[in-house]
mmCIF file with all atom_site columns, C-alpha atoms in Angstrom:
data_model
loop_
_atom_site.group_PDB
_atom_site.id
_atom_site.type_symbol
_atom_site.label_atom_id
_atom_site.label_alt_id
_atom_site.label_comp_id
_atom_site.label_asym_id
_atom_site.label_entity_id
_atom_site.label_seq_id
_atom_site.pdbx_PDB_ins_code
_atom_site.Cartn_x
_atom_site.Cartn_y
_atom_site.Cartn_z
_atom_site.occupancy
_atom_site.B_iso_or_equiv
_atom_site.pdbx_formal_charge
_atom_site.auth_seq_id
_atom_site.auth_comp_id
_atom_site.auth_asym_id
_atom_site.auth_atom_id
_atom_site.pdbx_PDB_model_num
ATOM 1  C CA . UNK A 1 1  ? 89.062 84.465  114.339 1.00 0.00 ? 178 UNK A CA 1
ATOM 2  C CA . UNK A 1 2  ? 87.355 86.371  111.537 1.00 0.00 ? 179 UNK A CA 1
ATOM 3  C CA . UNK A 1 3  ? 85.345 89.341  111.599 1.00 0.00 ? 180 UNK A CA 1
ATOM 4  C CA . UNK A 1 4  ? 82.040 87.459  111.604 1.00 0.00 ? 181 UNK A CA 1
ATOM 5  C CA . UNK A 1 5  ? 82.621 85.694  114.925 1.00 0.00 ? 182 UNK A CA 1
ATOM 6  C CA . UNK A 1 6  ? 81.280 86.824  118.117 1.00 0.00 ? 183 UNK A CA 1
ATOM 7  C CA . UNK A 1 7  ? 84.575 87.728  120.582 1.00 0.00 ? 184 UNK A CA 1
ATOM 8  C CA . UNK A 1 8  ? 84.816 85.710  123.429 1.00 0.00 ? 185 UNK A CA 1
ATOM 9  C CA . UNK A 1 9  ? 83.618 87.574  126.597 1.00 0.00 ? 186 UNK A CA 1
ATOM 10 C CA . UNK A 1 10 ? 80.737 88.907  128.345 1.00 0.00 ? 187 UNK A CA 1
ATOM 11 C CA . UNK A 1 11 ? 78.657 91.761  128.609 1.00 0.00 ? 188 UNK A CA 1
ATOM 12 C CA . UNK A 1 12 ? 79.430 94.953  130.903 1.00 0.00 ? 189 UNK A CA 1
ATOM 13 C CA . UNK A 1 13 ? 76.342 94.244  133.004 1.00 0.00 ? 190 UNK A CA 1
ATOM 14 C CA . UNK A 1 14 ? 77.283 90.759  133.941 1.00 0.00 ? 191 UNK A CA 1
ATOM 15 C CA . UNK A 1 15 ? 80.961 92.773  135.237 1.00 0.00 ? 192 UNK A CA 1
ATOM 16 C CA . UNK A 1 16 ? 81.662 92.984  139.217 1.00 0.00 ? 193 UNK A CA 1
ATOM 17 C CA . UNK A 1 17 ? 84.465 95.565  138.598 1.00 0.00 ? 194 UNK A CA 1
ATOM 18 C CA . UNK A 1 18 ? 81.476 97.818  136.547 1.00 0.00 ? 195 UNK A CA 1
ATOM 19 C CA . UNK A 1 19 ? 78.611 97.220  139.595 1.00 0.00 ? 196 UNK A CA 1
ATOM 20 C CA . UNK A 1 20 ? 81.538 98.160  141.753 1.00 0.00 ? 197 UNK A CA 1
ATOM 21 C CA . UNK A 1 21 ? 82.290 101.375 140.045 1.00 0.00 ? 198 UNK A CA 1
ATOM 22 C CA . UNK A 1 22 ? 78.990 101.631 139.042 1.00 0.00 ? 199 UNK A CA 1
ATOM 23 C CA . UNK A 1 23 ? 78.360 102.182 143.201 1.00 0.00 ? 200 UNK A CA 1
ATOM 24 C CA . UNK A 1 24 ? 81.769 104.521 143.295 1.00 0.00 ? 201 UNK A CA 1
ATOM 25 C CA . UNK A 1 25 ? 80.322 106.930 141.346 1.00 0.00 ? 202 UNK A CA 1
ATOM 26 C CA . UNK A 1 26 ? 76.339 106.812 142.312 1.00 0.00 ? 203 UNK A CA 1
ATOM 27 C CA . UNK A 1 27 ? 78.052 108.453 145.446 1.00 0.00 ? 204 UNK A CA 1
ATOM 28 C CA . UNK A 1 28 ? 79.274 111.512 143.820 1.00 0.00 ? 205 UNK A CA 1
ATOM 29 C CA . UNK A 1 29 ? 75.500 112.397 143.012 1.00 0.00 ? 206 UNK A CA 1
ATOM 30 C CA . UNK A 1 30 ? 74.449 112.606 146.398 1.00 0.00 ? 207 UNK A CA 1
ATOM 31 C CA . UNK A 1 31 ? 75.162 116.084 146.892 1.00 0.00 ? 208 UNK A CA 1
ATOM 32 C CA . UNK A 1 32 ? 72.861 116.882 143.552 1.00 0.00 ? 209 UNK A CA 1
ATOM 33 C CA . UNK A 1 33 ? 70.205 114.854 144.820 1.00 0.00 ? 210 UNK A CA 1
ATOM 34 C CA . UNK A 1 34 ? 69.977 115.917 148.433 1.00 0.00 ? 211 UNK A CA 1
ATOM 35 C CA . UNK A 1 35 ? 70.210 119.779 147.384 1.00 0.00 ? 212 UNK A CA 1
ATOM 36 C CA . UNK A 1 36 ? 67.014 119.346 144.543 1.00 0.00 ? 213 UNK A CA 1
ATOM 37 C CA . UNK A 1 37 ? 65.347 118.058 148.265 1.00 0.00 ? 214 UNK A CA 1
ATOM 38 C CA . UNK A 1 38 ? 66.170 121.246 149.580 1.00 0.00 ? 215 UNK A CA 1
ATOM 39 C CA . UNK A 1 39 ? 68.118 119.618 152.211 1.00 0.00 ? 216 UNK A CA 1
ATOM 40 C CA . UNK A 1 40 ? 69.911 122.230 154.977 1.00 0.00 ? 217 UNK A CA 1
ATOM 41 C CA . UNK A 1 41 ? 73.793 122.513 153.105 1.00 0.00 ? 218 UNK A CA 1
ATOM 42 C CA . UNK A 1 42 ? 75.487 121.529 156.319 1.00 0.00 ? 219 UNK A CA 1
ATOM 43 C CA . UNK A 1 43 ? 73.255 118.398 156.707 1.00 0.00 ? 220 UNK A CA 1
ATOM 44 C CA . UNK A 1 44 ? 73.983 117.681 153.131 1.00 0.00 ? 221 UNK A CA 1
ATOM 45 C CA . UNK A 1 45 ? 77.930 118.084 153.655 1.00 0.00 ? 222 UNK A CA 1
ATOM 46 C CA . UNK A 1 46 ? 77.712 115.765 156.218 1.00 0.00 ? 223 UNK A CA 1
ATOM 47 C CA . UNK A 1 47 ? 75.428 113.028 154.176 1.00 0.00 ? 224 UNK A CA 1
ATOM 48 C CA . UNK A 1 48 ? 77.927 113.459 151.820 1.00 0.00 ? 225 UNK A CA 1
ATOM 49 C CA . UNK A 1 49 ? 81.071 112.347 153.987 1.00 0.00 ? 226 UNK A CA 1
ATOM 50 C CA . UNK A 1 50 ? 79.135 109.309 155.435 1.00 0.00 ? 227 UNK A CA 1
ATOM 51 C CA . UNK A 1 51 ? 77.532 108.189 152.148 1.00 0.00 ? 228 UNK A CA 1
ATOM 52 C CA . UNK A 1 52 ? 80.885 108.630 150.159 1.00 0.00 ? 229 UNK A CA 1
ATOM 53 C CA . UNK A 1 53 ? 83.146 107.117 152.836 1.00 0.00 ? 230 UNK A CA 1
ATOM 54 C CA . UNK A 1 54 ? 80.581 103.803 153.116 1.00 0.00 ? 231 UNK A CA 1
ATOM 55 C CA . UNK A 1 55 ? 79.668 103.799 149.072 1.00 0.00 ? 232 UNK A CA 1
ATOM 56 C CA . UNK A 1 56 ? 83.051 104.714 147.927 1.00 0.00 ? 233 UNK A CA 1
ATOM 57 C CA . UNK A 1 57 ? 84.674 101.800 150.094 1.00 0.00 ? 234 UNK A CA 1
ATOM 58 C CA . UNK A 1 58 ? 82.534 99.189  149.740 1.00 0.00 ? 235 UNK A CA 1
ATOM 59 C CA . UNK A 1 59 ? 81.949 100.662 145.691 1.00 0.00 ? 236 UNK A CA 1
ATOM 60 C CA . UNK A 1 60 ? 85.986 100.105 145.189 1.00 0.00 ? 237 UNK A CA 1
ATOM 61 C CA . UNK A 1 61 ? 86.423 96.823  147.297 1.00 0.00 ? 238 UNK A CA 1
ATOM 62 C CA . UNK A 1 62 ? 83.836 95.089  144.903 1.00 0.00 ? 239 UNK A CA 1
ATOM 63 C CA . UNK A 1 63 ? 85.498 96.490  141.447 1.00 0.00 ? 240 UNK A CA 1
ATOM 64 C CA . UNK A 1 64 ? 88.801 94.865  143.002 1.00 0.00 ? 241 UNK A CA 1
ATOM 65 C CA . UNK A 1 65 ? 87.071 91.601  143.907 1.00 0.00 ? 242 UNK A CA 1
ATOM 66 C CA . UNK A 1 66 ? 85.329 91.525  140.218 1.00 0.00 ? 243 UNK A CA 1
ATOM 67 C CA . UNK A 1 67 ? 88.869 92.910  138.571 1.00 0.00 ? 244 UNK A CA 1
ATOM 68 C CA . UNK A 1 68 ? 90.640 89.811  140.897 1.00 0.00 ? 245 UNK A CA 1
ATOM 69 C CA . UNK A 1 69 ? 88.179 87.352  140.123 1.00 0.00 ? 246 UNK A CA 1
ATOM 70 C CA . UNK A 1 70 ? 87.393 88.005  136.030 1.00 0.00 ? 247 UNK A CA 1
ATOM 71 C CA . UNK A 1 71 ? 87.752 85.449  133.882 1.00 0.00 ? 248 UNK A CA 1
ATOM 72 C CA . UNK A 1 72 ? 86.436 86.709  130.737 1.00 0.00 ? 249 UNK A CA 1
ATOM 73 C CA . UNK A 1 73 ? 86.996 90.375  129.164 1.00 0.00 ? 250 UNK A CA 1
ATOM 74 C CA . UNK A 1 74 ? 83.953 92.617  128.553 1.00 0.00 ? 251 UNK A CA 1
ATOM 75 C CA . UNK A 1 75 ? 83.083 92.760  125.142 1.00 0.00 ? 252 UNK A CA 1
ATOM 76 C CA . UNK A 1 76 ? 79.657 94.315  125.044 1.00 0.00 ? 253 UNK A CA 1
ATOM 77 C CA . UNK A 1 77 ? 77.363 96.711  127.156 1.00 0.00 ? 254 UNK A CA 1
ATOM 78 C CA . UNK A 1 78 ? 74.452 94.210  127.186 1.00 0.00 ? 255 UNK A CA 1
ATOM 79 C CA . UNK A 1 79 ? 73.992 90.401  126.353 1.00 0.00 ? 256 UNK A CA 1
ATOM 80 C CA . UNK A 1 80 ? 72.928 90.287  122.600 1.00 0.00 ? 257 UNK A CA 1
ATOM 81 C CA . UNK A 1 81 ? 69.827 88.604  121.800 1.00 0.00 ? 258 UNK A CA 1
ATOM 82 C CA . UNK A 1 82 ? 70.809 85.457  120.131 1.00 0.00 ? 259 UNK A CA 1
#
């Protein structure tokens, strides 16, 4: 393969494993959000334990799924325009 081929591959936003950490961490900015709503702190500690105990499972069990079922590396961020 030369230098002026395109690698084989797809782009990150076609990737399982990235939606599915993508998800992961969208969970960690709960807190941030719910305290710019000027949400009570203990109903925000507890929004935080539900959302990241649902989001972080379900978040990880996709990135394994799309990590188990990949059959192509990711090679860009988007799909170039051809």
């Amino acid at each position: 393969m030369t230098q002026l081929e395109p690698m084989p591959g797809k782009p990150a936003i076609q990737s399982t494993t990235i939606w599915g950490a993508v998800a992961t961490l969208a969970a960690l900015v709960v807190h941030v959000v719910l305290s710019r709503l000027n949400v009570a702190p203990a109903d925000i500690q507890s929004a935080i334990g539900d959302v990241n105990d649902i989001v972080g499972a379900v978040g990880s069990m996709v990135a394994i799924y799309g990590r188990w079922k990949a059959t192509a590396p990711i090679t860009t961020l988007v799909k170039p325009e051809a």
